[in-house]
XYZ file of C-alpha atoms in Angstrom:
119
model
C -79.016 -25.016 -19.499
C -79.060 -25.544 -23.255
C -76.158 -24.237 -25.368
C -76.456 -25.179 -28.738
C -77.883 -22.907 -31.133
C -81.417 -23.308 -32.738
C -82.021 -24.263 -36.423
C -82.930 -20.841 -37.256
C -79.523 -19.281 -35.810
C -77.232 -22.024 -37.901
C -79.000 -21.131 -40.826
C -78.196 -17.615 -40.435
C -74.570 -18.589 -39.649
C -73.467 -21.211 -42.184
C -75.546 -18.533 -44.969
C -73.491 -15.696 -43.515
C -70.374 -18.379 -43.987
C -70.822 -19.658 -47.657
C -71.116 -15.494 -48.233
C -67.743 -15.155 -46.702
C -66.099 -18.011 -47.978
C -67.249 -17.978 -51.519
C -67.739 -14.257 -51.985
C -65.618 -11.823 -49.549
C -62.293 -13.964 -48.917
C -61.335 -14.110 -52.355
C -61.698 -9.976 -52.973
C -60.681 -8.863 -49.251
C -56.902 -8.296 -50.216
C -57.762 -6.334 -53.150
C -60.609 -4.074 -50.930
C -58.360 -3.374 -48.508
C -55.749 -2.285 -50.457
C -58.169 -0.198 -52.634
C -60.512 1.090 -49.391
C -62.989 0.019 -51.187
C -65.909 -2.402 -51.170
C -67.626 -3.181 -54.608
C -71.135 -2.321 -55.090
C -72.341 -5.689 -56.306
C -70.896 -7.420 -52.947
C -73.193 -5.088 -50.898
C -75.931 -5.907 -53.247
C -75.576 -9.009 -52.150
C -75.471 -8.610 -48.540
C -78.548 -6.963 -48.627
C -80.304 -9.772 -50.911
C -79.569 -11.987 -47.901
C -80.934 -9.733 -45.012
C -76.990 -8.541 -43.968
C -77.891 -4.837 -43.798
C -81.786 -5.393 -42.226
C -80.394 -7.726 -39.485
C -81.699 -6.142 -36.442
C -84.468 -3.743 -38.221
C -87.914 -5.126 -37.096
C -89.679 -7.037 -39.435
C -92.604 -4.498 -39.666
C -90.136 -2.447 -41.403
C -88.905 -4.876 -43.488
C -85.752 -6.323 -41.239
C -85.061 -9.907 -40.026
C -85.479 -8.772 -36.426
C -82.792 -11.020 -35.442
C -81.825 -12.482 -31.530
C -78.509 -10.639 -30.687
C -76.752 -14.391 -31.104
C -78.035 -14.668 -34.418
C -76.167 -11.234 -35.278
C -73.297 -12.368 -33.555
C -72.769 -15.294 -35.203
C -73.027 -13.363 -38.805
C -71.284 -10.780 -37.730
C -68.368 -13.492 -36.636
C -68.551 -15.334 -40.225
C -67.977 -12.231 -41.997
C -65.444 -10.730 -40.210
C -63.638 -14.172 -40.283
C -63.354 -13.213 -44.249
C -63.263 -9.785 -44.082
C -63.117 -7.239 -41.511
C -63.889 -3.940 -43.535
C -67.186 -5.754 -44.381
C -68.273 -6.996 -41.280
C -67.637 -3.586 -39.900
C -69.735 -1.965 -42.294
C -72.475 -4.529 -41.558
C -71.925 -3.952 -37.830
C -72.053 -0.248 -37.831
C -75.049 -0.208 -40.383
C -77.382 -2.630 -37.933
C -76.273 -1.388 -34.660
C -75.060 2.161 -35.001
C -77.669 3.262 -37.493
C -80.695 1.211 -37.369
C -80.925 0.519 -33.269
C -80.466 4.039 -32.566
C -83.080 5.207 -35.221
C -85.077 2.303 -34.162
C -84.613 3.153 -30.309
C -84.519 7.095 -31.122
C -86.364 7.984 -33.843
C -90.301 9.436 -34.371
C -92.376 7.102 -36.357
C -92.432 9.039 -38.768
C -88.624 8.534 -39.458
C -88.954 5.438 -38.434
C -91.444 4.860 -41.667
C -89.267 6.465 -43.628
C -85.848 5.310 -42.848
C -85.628 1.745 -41.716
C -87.424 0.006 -45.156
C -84.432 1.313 -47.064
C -81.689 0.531 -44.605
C -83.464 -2.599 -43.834
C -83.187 -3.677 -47.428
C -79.297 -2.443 -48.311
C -80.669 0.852 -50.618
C -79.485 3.648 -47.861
């Protein structure tokens, strides 16, 4: 049995790591005591595929393995938990239950924009 992750998955982790490092460590004090995330940070996020993680590519997700999300899920929350949650909640609250539950037709209209950070 093989454990070590593919090329693809440490990609996805050391991109959701420089993110966390560089960009949500320094702020998290400051958004948790304000409750607040900045809009620019989710920006961000969503310029590197946070908020489309498990959307299916057909709708404009990554379509990523579950250890892929894991792993980014991990890095984040390493920085900062309010945003990792967010993250978390958006991919597997939101878009796997529309994805699992939802008509086509919401489908269409729904998943581009959460895939790509604007709902």
């Amino acid at each position: 049995m093989d454990f070590e992750i593919s090329e693809d998955q440490q990609l996805m982790r050391d991109g959701a790591r420089e993110f966390a490092q560089k960009r949500l460590a320094p702020l998290a004090e400051e958004m948790d005591e304000k409750g607040a995330i900045p809009d620019e940070l989710i920006k961000e996020g969503a310029e590197l595929g946070f908020f489309g993680m498990t959307a299916p590519e057909e709708f404009g997700g990554l379509a990523l393995d579950t250890l892929s999300y894991a792993l980014v899920i991990e890095e984040l929350s390493k920085a900062c938990a309010a945003f990792a949650i967010m993250v978390s909640v958006h991919n597997s609250l939101v878009i796997e239950a529309l994805n699992k539950y939802g008509t086509d037709a919401q489908k269409e209209k729904y998943l581009p924009a959460l895939a790509g950070g604007e709902m």
